[in-house]
Short mmCIF file of C-alpha atoms and ligand atoms in Angstrom, two decimals:
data_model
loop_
_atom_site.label_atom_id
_atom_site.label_comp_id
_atom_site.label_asym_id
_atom_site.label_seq_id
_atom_site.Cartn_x
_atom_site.Cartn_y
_atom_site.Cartn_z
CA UNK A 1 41.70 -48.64 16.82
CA UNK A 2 43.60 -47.07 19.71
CA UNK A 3 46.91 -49.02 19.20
CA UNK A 4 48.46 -49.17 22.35
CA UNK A 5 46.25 -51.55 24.32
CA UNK A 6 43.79 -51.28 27.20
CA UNK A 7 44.22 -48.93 30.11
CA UNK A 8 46.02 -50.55 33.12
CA UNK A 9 42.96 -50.45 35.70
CA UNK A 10 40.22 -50.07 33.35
CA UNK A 11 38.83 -53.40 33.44
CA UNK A 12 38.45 -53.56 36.95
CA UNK A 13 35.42 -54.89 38.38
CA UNK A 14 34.57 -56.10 35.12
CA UNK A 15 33.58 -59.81 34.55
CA UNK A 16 34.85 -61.50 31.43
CA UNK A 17 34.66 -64.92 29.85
CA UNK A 18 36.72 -65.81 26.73
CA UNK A 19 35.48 -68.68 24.75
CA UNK A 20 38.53 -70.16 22.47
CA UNK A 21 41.84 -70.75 23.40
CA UNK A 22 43.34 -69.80 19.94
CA UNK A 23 45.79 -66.51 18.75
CA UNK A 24 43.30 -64.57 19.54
CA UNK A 25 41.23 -65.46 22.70
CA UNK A 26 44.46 -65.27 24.72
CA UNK A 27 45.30 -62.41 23.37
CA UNK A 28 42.18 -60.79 24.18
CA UNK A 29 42.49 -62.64 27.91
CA UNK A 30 46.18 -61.16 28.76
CA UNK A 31 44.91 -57.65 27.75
CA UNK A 32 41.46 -57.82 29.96
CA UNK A 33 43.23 -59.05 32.65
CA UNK A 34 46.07 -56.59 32.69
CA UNK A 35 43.58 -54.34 32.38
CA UNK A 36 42.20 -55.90 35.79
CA UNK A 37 39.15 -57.21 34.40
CA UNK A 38 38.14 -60.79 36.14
CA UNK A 39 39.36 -63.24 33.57
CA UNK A 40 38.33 -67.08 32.97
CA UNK A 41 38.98 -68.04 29.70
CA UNK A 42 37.08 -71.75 28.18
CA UNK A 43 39.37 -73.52 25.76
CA UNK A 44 37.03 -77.10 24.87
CA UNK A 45 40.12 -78.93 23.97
CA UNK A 46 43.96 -77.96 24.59
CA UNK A 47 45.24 -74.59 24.47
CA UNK A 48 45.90 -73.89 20.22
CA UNK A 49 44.12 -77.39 19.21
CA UNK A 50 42.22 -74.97 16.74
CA UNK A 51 43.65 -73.08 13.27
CA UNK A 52 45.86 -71.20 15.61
CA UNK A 53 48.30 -74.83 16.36
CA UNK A 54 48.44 -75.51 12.42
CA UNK A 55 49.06 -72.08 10.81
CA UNK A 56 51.77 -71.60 9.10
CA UNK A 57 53.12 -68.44 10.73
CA UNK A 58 54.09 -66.60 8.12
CA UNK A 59 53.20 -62.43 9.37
CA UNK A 60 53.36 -59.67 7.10
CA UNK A 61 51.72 -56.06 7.58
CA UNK A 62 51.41 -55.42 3.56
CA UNK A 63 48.05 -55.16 3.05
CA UNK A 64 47.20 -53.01 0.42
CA UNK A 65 43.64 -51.19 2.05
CA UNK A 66 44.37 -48.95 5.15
CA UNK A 67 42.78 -50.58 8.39
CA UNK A 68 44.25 -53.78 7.33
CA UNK A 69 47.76 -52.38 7.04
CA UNK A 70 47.24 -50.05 10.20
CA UNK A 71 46.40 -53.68 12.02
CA UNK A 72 48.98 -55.91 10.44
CA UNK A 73 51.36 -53.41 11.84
CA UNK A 74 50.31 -53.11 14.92
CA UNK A 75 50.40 -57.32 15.75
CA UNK A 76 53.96 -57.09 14.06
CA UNK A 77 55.08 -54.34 16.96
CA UNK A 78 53.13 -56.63 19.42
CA UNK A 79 55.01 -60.05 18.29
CA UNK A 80 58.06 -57.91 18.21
CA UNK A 81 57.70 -57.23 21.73
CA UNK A 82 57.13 -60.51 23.09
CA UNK A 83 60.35 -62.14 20.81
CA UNK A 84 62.76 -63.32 23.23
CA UNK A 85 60.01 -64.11 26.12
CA UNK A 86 58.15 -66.41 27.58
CA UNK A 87 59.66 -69.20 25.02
CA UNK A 88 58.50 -67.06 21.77
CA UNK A 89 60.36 -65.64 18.87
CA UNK A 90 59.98 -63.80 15.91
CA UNK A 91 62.22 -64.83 13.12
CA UNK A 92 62.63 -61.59 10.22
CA UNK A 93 62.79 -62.92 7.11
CA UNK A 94 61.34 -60.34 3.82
CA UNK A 95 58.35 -61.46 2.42
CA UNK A 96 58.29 -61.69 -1.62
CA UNK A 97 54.40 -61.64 -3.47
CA UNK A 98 54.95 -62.76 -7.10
CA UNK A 99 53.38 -63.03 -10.30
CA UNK A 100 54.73 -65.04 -13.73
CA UNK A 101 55.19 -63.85 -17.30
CA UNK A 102 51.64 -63.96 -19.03
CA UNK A 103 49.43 -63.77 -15.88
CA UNK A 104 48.67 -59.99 -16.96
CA UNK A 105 45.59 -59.89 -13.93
CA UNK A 106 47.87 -60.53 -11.78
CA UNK A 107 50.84 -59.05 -12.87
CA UNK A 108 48.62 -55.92 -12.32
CA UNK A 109 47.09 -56.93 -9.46
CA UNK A 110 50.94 -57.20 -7.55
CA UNK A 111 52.43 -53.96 -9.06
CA UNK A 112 48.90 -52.46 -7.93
CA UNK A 113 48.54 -53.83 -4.30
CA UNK A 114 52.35 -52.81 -4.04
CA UNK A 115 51.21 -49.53 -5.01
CA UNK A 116 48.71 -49.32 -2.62
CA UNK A 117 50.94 -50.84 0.09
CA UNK A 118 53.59 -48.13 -0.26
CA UNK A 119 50.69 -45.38 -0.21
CA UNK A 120 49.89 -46.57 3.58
CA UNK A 121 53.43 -46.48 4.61
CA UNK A 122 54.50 -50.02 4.16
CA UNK A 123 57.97 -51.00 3.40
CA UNK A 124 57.02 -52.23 -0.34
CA UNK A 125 59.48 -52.63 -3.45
CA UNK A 126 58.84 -53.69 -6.54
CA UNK A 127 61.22 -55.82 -8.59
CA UNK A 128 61.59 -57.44 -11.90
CA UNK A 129 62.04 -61.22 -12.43
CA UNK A 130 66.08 -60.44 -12.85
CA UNK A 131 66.27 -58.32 -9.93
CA UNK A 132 64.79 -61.01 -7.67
CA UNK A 133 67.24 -63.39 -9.03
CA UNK A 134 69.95 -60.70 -8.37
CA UNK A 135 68.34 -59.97 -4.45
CA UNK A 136 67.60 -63.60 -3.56
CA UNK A 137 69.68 -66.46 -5.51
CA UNK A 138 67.66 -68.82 -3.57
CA UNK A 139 64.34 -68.00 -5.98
CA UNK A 140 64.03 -69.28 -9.63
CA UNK A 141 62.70 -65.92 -10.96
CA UNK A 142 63.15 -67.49 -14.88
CA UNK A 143 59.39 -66.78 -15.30
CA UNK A 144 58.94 -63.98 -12.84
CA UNK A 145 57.47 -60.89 -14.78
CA UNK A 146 57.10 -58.85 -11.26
CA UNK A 147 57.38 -59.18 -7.62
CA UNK A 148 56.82 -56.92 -4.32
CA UNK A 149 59.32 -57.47 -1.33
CA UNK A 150 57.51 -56.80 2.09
CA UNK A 151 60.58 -55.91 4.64
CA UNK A 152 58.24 -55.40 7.47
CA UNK A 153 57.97 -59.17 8.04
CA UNK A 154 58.76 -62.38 9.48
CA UNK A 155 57.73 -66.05 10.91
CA UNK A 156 56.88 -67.70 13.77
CA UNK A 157 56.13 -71.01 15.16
CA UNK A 158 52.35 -70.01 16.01
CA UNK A 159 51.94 -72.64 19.07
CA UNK A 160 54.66 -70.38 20.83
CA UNK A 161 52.74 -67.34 20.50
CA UNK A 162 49.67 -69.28 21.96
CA UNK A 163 51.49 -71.05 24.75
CA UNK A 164 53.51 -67.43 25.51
CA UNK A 165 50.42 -64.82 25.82
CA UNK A 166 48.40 -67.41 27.53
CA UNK A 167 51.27 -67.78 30.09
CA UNK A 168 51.25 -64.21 30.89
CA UNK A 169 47.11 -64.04 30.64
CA UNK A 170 47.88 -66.22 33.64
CA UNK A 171 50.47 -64.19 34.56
CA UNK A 172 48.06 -61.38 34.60
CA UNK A 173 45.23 -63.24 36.84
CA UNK A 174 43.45 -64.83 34.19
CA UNK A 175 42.16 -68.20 34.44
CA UNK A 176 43.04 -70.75 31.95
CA UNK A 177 40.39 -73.50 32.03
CA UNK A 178 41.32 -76.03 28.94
CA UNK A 179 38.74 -79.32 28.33
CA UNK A 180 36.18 -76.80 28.99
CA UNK A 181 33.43 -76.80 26.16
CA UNK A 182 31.04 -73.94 26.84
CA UNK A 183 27.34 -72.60 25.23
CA UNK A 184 26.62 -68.98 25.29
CA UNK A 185 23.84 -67.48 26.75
CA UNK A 186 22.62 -63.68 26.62
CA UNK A 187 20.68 -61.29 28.23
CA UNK A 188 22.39 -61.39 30.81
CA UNK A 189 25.99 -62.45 29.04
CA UNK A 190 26.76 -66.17 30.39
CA UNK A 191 28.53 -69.08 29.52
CA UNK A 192 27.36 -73.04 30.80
CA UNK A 193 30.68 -75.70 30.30
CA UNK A 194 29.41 -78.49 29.02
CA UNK A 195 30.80 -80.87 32.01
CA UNK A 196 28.85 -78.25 34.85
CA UNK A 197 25.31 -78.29 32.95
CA UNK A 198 22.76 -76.76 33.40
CA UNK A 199 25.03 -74.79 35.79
CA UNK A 200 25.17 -71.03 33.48
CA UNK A 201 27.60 -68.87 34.81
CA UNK A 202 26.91 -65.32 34.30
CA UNK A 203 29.62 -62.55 33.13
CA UNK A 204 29.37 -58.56 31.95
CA UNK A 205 31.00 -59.67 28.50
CA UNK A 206 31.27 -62.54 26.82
CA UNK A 207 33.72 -63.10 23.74
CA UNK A 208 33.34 -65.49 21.60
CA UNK A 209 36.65 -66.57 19.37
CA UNK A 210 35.92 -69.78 18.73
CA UNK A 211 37.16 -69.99 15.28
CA UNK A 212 35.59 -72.51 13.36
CA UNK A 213 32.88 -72.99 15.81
CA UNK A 214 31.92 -69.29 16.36
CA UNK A 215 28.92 -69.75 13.75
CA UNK A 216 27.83 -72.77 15.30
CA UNK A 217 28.31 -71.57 19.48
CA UNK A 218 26.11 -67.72 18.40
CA UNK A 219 23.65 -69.42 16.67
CA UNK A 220 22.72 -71.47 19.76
CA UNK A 221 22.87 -68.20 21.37
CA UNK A 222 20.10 -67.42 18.62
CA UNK A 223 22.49 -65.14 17.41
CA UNK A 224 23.02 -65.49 13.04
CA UNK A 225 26.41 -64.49 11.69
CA UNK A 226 27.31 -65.08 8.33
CA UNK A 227 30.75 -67.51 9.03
CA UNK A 228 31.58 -70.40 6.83
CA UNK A 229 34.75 -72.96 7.63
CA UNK A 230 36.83 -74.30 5.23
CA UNK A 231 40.30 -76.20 4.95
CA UNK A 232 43.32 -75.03 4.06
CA UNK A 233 46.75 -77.00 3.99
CA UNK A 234 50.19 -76.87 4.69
CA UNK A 235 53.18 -79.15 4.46
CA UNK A 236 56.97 -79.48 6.14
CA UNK A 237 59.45 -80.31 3.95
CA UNK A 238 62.96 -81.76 5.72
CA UNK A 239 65.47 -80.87 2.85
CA UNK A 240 67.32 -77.31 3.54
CA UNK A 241 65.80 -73.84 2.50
CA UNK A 242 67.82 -70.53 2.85
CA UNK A 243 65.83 -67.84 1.11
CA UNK A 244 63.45 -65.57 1.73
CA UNK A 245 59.46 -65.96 2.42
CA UNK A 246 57.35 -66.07 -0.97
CA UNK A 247 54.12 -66.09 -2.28
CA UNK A 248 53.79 -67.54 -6.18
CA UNK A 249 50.10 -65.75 -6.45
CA UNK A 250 50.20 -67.60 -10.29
CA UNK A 251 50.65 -70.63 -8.45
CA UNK A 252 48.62 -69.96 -4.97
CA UNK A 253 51.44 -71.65 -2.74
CA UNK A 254 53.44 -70.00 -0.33
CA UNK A 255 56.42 -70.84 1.56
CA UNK A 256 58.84 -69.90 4.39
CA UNK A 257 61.81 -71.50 5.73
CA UNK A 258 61.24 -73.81 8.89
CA UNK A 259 64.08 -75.33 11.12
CA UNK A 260 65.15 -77.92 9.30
CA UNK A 261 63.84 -77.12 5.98
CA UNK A 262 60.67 -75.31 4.68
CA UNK A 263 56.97 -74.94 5.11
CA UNK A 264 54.78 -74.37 2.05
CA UNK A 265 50.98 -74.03 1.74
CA UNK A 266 47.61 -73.01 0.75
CA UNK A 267 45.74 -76.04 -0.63
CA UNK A 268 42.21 -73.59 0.10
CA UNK A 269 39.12 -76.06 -0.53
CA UNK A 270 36.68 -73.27 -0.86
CA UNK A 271 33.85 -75.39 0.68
CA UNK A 272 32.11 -74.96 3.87
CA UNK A 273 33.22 -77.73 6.26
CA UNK A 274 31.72 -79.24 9.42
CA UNK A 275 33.35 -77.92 12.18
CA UNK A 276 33.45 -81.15 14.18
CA UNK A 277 33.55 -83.53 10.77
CA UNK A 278 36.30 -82.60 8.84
CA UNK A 279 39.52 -84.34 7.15
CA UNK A 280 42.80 -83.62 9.10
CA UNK A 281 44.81 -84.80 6.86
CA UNK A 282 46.01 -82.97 3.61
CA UNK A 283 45.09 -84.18 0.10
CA UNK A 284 47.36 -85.83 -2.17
CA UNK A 285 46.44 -83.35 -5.00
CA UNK A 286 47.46 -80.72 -2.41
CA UNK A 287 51.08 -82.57 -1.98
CA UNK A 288 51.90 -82.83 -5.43
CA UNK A 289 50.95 -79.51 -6.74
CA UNK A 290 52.88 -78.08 -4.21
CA UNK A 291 55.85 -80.09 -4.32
CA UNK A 292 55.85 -79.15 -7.88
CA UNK A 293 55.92 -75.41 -7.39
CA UNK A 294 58.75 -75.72 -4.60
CA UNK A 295 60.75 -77.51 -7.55
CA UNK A 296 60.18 -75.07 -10.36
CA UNK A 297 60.07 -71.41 -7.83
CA UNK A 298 63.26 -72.92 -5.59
CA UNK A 299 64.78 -75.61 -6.99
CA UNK A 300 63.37 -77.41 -3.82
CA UNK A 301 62.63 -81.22 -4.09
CA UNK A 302 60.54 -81.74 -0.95
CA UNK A 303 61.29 -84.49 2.04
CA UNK A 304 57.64 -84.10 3.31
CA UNK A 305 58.31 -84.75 6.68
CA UNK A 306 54.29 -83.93 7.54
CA UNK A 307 51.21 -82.39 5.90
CA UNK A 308 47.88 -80.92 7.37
CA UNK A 309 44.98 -79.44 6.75
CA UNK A 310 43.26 -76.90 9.15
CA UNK A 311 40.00 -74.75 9.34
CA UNK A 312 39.74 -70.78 8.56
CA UNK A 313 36.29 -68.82 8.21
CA UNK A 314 35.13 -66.79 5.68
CA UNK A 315 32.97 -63.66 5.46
CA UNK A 316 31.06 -62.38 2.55
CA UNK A 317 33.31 -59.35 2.02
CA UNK A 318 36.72 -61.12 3.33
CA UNK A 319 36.85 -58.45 6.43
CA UNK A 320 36.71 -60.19 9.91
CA UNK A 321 33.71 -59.45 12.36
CA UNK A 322 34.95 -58.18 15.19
CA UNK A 323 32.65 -56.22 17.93
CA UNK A 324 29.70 -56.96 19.64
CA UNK A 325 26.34 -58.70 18.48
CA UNK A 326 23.99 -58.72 21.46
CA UNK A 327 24.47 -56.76 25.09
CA UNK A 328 27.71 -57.68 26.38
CA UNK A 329 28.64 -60.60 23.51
CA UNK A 330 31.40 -59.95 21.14
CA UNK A 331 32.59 -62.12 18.14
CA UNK A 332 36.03 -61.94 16.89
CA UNK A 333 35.86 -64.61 13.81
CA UNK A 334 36.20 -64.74 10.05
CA UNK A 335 40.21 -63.86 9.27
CA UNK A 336 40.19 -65.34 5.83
CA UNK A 337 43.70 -66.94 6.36
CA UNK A 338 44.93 -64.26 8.10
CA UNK A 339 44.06 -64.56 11.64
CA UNK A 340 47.07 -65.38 13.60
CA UNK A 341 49.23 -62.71 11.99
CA UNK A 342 46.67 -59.95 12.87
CA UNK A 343 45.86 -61.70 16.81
CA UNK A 344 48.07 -59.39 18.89
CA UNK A 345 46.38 -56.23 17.12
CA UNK A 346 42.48 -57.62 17.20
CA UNK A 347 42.85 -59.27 20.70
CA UNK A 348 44.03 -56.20 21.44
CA UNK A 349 41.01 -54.40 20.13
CA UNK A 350 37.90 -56.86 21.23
CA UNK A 351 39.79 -56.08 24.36
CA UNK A 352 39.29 -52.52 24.45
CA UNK A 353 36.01 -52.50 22.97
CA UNK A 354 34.88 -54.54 25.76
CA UNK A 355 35.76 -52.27 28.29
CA UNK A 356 34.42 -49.12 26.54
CA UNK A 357 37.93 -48.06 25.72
CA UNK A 358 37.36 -48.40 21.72
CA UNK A 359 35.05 -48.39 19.41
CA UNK A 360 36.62 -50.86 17.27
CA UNK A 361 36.91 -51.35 13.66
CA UNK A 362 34.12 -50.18 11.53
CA UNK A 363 35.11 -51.72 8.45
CA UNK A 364 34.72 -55.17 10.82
CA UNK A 365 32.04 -54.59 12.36
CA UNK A 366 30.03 -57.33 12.34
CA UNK A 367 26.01 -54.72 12.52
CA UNK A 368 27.02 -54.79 8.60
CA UNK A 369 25.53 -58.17 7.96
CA UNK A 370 22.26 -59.65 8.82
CA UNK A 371 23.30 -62.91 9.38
CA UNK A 372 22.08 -64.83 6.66
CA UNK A 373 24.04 -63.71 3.83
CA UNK A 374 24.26 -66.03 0.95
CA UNK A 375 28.09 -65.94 -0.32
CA UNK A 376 31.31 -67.99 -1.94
CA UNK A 377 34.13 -68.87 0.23
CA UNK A 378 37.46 -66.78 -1.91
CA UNK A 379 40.98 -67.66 -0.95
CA UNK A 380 42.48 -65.84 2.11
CA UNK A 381 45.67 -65.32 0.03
CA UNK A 382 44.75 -64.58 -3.18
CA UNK A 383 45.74 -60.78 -4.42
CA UNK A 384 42.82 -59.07 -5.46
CA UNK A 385 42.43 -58.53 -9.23
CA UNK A 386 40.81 -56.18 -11.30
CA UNK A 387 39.20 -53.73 -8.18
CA UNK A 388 39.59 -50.10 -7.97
CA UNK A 389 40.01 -49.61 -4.43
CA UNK A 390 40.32 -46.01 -5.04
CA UNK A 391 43.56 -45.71 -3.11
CA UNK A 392 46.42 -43.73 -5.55
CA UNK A 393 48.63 -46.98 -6.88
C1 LIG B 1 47.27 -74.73 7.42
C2 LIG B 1 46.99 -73.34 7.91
C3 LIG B 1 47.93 -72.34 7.70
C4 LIG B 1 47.68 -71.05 8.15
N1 LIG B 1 48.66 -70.11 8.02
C5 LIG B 1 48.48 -68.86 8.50
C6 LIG B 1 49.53 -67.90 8.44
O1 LIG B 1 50.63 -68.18 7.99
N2 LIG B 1 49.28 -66.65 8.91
C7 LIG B 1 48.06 -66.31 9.43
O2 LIG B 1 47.86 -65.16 9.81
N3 LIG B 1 47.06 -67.22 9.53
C8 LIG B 1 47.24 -68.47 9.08
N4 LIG B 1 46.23 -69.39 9.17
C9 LIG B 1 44.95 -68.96 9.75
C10 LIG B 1 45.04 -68.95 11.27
O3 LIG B 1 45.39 -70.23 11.72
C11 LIG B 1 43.71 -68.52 11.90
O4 LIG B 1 43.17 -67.41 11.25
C12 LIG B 1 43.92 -68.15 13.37
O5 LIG B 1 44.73 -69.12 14.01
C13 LIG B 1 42.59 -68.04 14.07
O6 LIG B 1 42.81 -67.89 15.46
P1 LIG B 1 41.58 -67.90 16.43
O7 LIG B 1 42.11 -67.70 17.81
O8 LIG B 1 40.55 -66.96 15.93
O9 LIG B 1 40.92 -69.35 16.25
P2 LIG B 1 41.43 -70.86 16.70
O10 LIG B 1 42.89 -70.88 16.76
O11 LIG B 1 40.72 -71.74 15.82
O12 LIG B 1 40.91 -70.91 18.16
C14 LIG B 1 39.56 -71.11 18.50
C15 LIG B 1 39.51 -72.01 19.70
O13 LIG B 1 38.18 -72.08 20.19
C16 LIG B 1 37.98 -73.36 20.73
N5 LIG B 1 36.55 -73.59 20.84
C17 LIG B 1 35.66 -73.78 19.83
N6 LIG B 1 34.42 -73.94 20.32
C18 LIG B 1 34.52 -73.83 21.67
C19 LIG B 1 33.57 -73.92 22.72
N7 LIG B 1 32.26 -74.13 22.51
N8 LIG B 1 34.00 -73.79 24.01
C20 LIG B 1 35.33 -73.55 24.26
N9 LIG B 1 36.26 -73.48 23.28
C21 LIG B 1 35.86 -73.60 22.00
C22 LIG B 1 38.70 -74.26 19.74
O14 LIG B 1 39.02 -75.51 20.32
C23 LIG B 1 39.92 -73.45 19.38
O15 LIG B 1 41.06 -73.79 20.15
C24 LIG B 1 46.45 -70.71 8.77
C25 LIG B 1 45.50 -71.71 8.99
C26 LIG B 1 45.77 -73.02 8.58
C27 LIG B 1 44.74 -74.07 8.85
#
């Protein structure tokens, strides 16, 4: 991973389609373009209508294995940069992972990842129940047995980020072309929108970051990649929050404070869903156990003003693919929940991979599967528990 984005100049000449107007296909299509590659990017619906419009934008960089961390960084420099632009800002606010008295897995699974976190340079504490109560009132930390306080860390309102990088992607010489459903084709790289059949358009690259429906666009490319959907859910709460960003791993529910009030979520149904069949709403189950938790971690009785569900992608192994799959088509899918917090560092990189700049990623690449894998969808933000990574704690 170079880091510091595509060459000015290198793209030019260079013929690019970007299919998915999400966090990270406009990322992708403002760095090709200022690169001066030839730009047209094919959004099927609105610009963000995908996971990228109902995240939650909470963004962190403490991740406790190294290429994770050296990318969460990077997109938190990147969203850094554009706060205060093109309508977009990053709010800092410290980001607290916790675990309750008795949950020994993942009491050692926090003080561990925090371990691992600090080892790659992260800005990681660790804290007892009473010293979270003493650092942020706002917490009930009655039950907390440990937490870890991220500092590098913030939120967003993800739609901004979308509607800002696509803006300068315009800016840039892209072209934005929303309603525009497109197929793949390869050999050459090409892309037919749906409304222009059998019109195929042909390109020297072709990325494909089409979120929920990157399984389904390869595979009638006749290219296999092992993807699976599945919802996840989130909720706005109208009654006031003023403390910090938290993660009740005992619990699985996170939360972050939101104009108004506060945002909490998770509500992972680890089943594959239909991309184009799928329940928009969130589950009453969902409501209620989370309501619950915002009651007993912060004393917060919610006014659920709205609650959603939304589509991430799995992997077997939890890492993203990201890189190409046939002559001149790249993916960049599978984020596991964390997608729009890492899109300004792996739009950055499908960018520069695509015009030879990079190599990309090896621990994403997606040459390590066949396709066909066989696997269970895990939560995106569950700590890992019980796995020697091998990095000193
Ligand atoms: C409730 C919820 C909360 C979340 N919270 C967070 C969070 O706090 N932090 C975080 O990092 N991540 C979070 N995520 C995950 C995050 O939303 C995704 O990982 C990220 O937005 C993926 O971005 P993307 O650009 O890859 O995909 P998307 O945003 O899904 O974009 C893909 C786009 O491709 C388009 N498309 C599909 N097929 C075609 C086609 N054939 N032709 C043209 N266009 C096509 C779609 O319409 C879509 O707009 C959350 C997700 C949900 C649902």
């Amino acid at each position: 991973m170079a880091g510091s984005g595509p060459r000015s100049g290198s793209g030019t000449g260079r013929r690019v389609a970007v299919v998915g107007g999400g966090a990270v296909g406009v990322t992708a299509a403002r760095d090709l373009a200022a690169a001066g590659a030839d730009v047209t990017l094919f959004e099927r619906g609105d610009l963000g209508s995908g996971a990228s419009g109902r995240a939650a934008g909470v963004l962190y960089d403490a991740y406790a294995e190294d290429v994770d961390a050296r990318v969460g960084a990077r997109a938190l420099e990147r969203f850094r940069d554009l706060s205060g632009t093109n309508g977009f800002a990053f709010r800092e606010c410290p980001y607290v992972m916790l675990a309750r008295e008795g949950d020994d897995d993942l009491i050692d699974a926090v003080e561990g990842a925090a371990g691992r976190m600090r080892a790659h340079g992260r800005e990681v504490e660790t804290l007892s129940g009473e010293a979270l109560a003493d650092r942020f009132p706002g917490i009930d930390a009655g039950d907390v047995a440990v937490a870890a306080v991220a500092g590098n860390a913030g939120w967003t309102d993800p739609g901004t980020y979308v509607a800002a990088m696509a803006e300068r992607a315009a800016a840039a010489g892209a072209e934005i072309r929303t309603d525009s459903e497109v197929s793949v084709s390869t050999t050459p790289p090409g892309v037919a929108v749906a409304s222009e059949a059998p019109v195929t358009r042909r390109f020297d690259a072709v990325v494909v970051a089409a979120g929920a429906h990157t399984k389904r666009v390869l595979a009638d490319a006749g290219i296999r990649v092992p993807l699976k959907p599945y919802r996840v859910q989130a909720l706005v709460s109208g009654r006031d929050y003023d403390g910090p960003m938290w993660y009740d791993a005992s619990a699985g529910v996170y939360a972050r404070p939101n104009p108004g009030g506060l945002l909490a979520g998770d509500g992972t149904v680890p089943e594959e869903a239909d991309p184009d069949e799928w329940e928009r709403g969130a589950d009453e189950w969902f409501i209620a156990e989370v309501s619950e938790t915002l009651r007993e971690r912060a004393g917060h009785d919610p006014a659920v003003e709205r609650a959603w569900a939304g589509l991430c992608t799995a992997t077997p192994d939890g890492d993203p693919l990201l890189g190409e799959v046939a002559d001149g088509v790249y993916v960049a899918a599978g984020w596991q929940g964390h997608g729009f917090m890492r899109a300004p560092a792996t739009g950055e990189v499908i960018a520069e991979q695509v015009l030879g700049e990079d190599e990309g990623v090896e621990q994403f690449d997606p040459g390590r599967f066949d396709g066909d894998e066989a696997f269970e969808i895990t939560e995106g933000m569950a700590v890992e528990t019980g796995e020697d990574t091998g990095v000193p704690e």
